[in-house]
Short mmCIF file of C-alpha atoms and ligand atoms in Angstrom, two decimals:
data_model
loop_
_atom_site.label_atom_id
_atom_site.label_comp_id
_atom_site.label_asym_id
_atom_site.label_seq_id
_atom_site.Cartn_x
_atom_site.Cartn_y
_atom_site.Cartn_z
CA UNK A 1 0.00 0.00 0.00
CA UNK A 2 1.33 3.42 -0.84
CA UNK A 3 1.73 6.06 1.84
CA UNK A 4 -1.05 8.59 1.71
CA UNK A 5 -1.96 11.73 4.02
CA UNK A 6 -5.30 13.08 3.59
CA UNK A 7 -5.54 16.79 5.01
CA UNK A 8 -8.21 19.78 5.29
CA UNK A 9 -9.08 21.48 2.20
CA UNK A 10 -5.64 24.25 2.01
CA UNK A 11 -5.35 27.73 1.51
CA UNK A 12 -2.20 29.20 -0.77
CA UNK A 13 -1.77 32.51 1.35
CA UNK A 14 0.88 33.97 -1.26
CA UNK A 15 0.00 33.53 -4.77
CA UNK A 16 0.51 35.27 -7.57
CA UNK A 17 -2.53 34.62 -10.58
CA UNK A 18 -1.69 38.00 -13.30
CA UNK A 19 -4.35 38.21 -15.83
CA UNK A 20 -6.11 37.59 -18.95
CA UNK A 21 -4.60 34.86 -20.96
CA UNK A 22 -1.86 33.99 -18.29
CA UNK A 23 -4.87 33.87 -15.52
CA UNK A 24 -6.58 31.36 -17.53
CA UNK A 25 -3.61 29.09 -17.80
CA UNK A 26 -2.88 29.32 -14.13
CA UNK A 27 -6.10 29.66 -11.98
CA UNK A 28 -6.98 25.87 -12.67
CA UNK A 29 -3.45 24.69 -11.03
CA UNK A 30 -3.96 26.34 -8.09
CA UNK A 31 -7.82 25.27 -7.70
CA UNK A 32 -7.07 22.13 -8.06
CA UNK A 33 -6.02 21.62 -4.88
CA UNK A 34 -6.62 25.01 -2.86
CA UNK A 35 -9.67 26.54 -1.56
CA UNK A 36 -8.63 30.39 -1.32
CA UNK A 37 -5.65 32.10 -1.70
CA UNK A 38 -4.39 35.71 -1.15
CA UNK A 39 -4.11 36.94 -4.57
CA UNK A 40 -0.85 39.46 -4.53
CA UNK A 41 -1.60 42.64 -6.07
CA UNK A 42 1.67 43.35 -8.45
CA UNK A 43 -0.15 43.86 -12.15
CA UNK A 44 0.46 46.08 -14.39
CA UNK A 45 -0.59 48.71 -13.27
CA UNK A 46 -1.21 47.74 -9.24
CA UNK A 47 -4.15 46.70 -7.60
CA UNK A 48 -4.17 49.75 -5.48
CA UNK A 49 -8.55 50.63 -4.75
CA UNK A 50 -10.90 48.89 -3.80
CA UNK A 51 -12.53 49.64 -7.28
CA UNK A 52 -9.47 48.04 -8.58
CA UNK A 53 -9.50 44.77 -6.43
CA UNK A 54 -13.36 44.72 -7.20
CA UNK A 55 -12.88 44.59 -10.74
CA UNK A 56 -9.73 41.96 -10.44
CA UNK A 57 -11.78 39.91 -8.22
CA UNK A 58 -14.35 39.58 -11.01
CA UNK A 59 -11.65 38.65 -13.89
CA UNK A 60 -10.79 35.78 -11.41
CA UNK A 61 -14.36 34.60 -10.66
CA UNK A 62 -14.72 34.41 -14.48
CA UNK A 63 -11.46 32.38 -14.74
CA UNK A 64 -12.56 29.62 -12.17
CA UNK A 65 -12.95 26.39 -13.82
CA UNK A 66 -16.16 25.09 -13.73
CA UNK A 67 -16.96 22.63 -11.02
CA UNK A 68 -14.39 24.19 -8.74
CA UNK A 69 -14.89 26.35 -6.17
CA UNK A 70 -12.40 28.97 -5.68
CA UNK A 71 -12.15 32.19 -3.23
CA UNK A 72 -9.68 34.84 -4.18
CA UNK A 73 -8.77 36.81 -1.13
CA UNK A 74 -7.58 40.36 -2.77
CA UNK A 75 -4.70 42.14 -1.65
CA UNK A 76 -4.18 46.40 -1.75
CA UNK A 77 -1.02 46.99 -3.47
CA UNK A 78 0.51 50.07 -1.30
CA UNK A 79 2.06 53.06 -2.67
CA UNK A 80 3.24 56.63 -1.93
CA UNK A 81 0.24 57.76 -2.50
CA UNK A 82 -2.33 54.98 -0.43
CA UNK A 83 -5.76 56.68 0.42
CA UNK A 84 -5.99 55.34 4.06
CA UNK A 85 -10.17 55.70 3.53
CA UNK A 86 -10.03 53.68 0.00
CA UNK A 87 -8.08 51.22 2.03
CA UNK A 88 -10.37 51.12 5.36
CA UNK A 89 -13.94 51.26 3.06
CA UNK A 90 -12.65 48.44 1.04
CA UNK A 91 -11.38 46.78 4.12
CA UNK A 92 -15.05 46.69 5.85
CA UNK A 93 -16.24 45.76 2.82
CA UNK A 94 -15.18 42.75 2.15
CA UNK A 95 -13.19 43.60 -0.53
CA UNK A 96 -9.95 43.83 0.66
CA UNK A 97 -8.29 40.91 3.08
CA UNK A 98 -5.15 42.82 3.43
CA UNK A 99 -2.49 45.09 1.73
CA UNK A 100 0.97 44.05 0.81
CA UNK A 101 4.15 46.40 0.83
CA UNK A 102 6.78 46.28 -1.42
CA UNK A 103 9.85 48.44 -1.34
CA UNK A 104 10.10 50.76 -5.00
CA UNK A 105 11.89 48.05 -7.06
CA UNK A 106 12.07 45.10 -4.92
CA UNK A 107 10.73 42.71 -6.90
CA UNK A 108 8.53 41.97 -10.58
CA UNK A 109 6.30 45.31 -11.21
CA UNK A 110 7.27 46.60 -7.78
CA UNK A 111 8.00 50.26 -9.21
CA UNK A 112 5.10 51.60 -8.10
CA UNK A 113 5.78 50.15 -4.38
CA UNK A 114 6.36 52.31 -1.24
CA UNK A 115 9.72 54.53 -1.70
CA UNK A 116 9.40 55.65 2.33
CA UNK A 117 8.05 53.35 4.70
CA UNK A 118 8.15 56.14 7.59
CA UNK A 119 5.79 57.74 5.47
CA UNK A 120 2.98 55.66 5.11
CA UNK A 121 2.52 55.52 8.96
CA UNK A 122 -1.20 57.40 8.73
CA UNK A 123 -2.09 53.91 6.76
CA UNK A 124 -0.36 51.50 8.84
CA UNK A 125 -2.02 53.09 12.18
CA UNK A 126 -5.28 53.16 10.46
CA UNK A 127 -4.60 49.30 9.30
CA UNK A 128 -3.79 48.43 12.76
CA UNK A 129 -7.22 50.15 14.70
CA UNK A 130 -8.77 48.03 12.12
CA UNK A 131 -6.74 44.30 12.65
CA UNK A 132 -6.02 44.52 9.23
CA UNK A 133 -2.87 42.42 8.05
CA UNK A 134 -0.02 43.79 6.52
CA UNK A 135 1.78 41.69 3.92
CA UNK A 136 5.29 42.41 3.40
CA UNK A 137 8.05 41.72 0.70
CA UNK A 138 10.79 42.16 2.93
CA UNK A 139 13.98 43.38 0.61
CA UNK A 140 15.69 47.03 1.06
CA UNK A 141 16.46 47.60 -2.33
CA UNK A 142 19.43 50.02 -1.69
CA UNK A 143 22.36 49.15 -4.29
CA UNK A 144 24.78 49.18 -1.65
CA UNK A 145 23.43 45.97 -0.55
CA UNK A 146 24.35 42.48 -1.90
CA UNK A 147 21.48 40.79 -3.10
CA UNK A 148 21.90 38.12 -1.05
CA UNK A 149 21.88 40.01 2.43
CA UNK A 150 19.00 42.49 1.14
CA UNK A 151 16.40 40.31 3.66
CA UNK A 152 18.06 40.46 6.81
CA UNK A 153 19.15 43.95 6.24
CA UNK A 154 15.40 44.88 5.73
CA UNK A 155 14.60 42.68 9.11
CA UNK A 156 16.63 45.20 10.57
CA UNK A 157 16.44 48.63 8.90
CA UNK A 158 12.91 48.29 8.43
CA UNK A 159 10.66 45.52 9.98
CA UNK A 160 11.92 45.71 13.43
CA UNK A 161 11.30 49.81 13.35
CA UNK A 162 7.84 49.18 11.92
CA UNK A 163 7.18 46.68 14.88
CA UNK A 164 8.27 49.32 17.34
CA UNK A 165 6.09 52.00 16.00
CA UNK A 166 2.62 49.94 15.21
CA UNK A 167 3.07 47.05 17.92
CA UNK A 168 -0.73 46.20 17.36
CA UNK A 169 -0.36 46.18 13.54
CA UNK A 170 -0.60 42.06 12.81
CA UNK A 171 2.44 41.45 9.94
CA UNK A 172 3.27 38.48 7.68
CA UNK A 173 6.49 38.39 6.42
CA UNK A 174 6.25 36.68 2.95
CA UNK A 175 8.68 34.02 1.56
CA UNK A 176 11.36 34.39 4.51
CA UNK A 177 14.40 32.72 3.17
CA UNK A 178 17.23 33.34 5.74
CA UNK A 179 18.10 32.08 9.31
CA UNK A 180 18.16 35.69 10.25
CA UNK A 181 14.57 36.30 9.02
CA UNK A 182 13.42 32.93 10.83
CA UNK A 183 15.29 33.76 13.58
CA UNK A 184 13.24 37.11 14.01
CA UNK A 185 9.94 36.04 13.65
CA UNK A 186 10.18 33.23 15.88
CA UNK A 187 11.12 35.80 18.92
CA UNK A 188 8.45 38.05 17.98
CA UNK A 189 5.17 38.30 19.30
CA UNK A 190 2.44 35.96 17.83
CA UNK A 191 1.12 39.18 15.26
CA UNK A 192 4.56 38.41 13.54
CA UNK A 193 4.27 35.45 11.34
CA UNK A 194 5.69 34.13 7.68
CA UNK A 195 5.35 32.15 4.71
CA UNK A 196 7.39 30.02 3.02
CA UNK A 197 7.61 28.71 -0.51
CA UNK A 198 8.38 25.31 -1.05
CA UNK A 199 11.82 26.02 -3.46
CA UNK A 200 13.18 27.55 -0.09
CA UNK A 201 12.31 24.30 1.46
CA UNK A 202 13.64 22.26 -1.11
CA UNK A 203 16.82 24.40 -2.69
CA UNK A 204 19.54 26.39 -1.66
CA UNK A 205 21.40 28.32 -4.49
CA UNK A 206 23.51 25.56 -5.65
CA UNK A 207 20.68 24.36 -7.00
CA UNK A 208 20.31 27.37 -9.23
CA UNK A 209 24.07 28.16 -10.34
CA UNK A 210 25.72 24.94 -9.82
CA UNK A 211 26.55 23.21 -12.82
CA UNK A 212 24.75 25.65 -15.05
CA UNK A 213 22.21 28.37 -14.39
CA UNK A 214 18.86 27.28 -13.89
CA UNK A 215 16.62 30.02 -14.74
CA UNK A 216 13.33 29.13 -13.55
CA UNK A 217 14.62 28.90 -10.10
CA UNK A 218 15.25 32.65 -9.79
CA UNK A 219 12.83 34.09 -7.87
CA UNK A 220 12.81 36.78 -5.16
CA UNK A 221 14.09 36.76 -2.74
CA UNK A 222 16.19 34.46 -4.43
CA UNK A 223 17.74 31.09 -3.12
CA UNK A 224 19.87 31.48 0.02
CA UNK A 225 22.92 28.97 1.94
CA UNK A 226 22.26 25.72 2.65
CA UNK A 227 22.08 27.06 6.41
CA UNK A 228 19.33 29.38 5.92
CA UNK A 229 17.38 26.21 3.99
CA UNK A 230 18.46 24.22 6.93
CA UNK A 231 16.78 26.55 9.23
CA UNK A 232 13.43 26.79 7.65
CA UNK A 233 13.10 23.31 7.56
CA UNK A 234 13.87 23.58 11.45
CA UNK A 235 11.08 25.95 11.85
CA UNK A 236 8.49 23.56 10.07
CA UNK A 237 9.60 20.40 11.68
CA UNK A 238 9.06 22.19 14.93
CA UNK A 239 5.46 22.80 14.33
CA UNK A 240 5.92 26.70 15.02
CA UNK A 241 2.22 28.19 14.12
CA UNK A 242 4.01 31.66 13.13
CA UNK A 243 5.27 30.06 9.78
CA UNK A 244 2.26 29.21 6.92
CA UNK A 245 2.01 27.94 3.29
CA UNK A 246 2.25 30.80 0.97
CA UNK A 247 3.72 29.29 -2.83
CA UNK A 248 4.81 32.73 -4.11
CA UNK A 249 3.97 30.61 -7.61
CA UNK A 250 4.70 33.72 -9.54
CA UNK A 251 4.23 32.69 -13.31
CA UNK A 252 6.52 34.33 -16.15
CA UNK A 253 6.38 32.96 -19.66
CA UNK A 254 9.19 30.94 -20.96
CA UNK A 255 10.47 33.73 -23.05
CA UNK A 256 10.81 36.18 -20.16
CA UNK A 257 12.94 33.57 -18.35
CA UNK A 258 15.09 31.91 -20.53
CA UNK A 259 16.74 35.65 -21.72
CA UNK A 260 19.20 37.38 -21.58
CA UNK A 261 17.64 39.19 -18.37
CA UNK A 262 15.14 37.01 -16.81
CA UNK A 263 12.42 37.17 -14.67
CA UNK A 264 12.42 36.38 -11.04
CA UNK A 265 9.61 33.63 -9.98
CA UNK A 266 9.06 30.38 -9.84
CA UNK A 267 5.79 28.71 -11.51
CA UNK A 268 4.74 25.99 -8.56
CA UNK A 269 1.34 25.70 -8.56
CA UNK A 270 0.86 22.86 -10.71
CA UNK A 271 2.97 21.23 -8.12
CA UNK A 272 2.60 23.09 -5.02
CA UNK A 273 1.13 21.04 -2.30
CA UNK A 274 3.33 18.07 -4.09
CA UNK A 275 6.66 20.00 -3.66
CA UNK A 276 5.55 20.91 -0.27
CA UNK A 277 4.90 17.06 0.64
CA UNK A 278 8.56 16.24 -1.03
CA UNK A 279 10.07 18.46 1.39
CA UNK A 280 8.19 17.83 4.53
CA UNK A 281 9.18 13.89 3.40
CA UNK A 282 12.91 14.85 3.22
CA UNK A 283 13.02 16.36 6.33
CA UNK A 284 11.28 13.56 8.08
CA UNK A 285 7.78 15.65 9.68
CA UNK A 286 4.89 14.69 7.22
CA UNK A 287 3.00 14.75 9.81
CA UNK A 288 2.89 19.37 10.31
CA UNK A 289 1.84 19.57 6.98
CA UNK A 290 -1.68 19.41 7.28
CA UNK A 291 -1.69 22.39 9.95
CA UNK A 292 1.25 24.31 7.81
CA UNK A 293 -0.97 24.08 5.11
CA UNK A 294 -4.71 24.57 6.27
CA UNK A 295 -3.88 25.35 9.72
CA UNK A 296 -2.07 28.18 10.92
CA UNK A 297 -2.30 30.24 7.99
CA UNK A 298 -5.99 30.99 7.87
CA UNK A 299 -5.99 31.03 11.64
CA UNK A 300 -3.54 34.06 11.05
CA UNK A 301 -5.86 35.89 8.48
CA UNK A 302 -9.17 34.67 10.70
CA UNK A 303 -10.72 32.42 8.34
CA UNK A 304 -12.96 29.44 8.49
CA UNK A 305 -11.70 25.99 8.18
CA UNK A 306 -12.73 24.93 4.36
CA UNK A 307 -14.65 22.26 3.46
CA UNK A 308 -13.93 18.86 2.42
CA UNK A 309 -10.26 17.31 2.57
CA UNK A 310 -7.23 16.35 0.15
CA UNK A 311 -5.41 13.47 0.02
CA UNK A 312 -1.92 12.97 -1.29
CA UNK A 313 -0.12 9.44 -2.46
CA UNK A 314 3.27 8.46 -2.71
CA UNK A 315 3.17 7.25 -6.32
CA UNK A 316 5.94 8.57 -8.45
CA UNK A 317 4.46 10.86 -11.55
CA UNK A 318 6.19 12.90 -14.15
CA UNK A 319 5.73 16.71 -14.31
CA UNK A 320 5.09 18.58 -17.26
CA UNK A 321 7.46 20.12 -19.24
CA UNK A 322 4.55 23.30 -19.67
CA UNK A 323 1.56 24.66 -19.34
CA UNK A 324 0.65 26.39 -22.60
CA UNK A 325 -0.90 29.70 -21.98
CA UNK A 326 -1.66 30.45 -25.79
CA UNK A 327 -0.02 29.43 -29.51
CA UNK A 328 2.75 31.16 -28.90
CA UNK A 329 3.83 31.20 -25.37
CA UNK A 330 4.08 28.65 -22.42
CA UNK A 331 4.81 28.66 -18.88
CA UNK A 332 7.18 26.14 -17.25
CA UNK A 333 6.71 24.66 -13.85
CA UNK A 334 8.66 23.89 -10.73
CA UNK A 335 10.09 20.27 -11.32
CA UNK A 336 8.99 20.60 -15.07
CA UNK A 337 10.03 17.08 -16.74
CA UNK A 338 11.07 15.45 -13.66
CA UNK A 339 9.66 12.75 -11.28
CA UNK A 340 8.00 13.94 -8.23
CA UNK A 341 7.47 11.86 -5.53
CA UNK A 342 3.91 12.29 -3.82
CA UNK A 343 0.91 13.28 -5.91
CA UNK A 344 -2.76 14.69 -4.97
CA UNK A 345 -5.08 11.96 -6.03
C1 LIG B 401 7.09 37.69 -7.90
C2 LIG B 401 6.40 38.02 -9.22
O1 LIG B 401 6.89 37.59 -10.27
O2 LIG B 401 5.36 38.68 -9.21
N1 LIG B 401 8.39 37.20 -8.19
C3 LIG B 401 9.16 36.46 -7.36
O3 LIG B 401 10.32 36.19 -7.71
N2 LIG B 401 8.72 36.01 -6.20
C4 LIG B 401 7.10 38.89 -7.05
C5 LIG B 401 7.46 38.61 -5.63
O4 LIG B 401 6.71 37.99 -4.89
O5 LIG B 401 8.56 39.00 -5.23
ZN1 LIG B 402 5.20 36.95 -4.45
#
């Protein structure tokens, strides 16, 4: 008999769906196997009203395969220029579960993101009198700094500040990928918490540059030391409610990646809660999956439990090599063309 683990319905609580023809290709992968998801904001141009996330929210309902049932959970991308009322009214309305910062240029169509943290204090305060969660992409983006250290030196610089100043204000560090970023959340209070994507699970930066560079493992932040892996695996062995499933499957096509100046994400979902089984395998603790993945996380954001359950199997399958999005273009997956271990049946 093959090894199987059946667990609640889960939530993705960092995912990335764009739109149009690329929201079509991906929005089945992800309800495959996921009830809701916070939907990250970063189009072109932002999700930044609540008109905005109204009208995004009803491309996405339109994109939902038929027979599935799928929840988007919208995000407000922050700027400069954030109305703090926009934000609250969409907020009470439903439309809006929370609002996700990212520094001017951190990351793919972040160059409308915040240039001055200290200055969007009059929305943070008004986010915190209202509970409402703060998503952050945690990189300073200053040129001084190494790509490689720009995480902790934001954990520093700016998240341990912002903690000081809105103590209330309930934060989730997204995609953590360093001991130093683990390291802080775990001593913070429980409104500090973090995802984690399953390539920071299952890679270090090897991975990517050993051997030849592997472009559809650049993502941001991008791959870390072996120690940094080691110690997110540490925190998810342990059980620690303050870290959640959040994919970051951030889907570029093939062209954009395999260039002379790719994009940064990885493509998981048609393999997400897979990849996430492989590496809870490896590191021995099957068992904290089922609350890491429809646990903690919508605890955190104060949802219900979904419906129904999932069940994965060990039986060995072979991953696509794409996902075609039109004629002409196609997306390539985490693990594209290789064997993967556990499967949702
Ligand atoms: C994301 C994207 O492509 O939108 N890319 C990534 O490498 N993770 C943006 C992000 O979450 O940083
Ligand atoms: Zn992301």
């Amino acid at each position: 008999m093959p090894r199987t683990l059946t667990l609640p319905t889960p939530d993705d609580l960092h995912l990335h769906l764009r739109d149009g023809a690329v929201l079509r290709a991906v929005l089945p992968q992800t309800a495959r196997v996921f009830a809701r998801a916070i939907v990250m904001p970063n189009l072109v141009p932002p999700v930044v009203t609540t008109a905005d996330a109204r009208a995004y929210r009803e491309r996405i309902a339109a994109a939902v395969p038929d027979g599935a049932a799928f929840e988007p959970l919208m995000t407000a991308y922050l700027t400069d220029a954030t109305d703090p009322d926009d934000l609250a009214a969409g907020f009470e309305q439903g439309v809006f579960t929370a609002a996700k910062l990212y520094p001017a240029h951190a990351t793919t169509n972040a160059a409308a993101g915040v240039t001055d943290v200290r200055a969007l204090a009059p929305v943070f305060e008004r986010m915190q009198r209202l509970d409402m969660v703060l998503c952050i992409h945690g990189e300073v983006t200053r040129p001084d700094v190494d790509i490689f250290d720009r995480e902790a030196v934001f954990v520093d610089e700016v998240l341990a500040p912002l903690r000081r100043d809105f103590p209330e204000l309930r934060i989730v560090l997204e995609h953590v990928t360093t001991a130093h970023a683990v390291a802080f959340v775990e001593s913070a209070d429980a409104r500090l918490a973090a995802t984690i994507t399953p390539q920071h699970l299952l890679f270090d930066r090897n991975a990517m540059l050993v051997g030849g560079i592997r472009p559809h493992l650049y993502c941001l932040p991008i791959l870390k030391r072996d120690r940094d892996r080691t110690a997110l695996r540490r925190v998810v062995a342990a059980g620690s409610p303050k870290f959640f499933l959040g994919t970051d499957s951030a889907p570029h096509t093939r062209r954009t990646k395999e260039t002379a100046c790719g994009c940064a994400g990885v493509f998981s979902a048609p393999v997400a809660l897979e990849a996430y089984a492989t590496a809870f395998d490896d590191i021995g603790c099957l068992d904290r999956l089922p609350a890491f993945a429809a646990g903690f996380g919508r605890r955190f954001y104060g949802l219900a439990a979904n419906p129904g359950t999932v069940t994965l199997e060990e039986a060995p399958w072979t991953v696509p090599e794409r996902v075609a999005i039109d004629d002409v273009d196609d997306l390539r997956p985490l693990f594209a063309g290789e064997e993967l271990r556990w499967r949702v049946r």
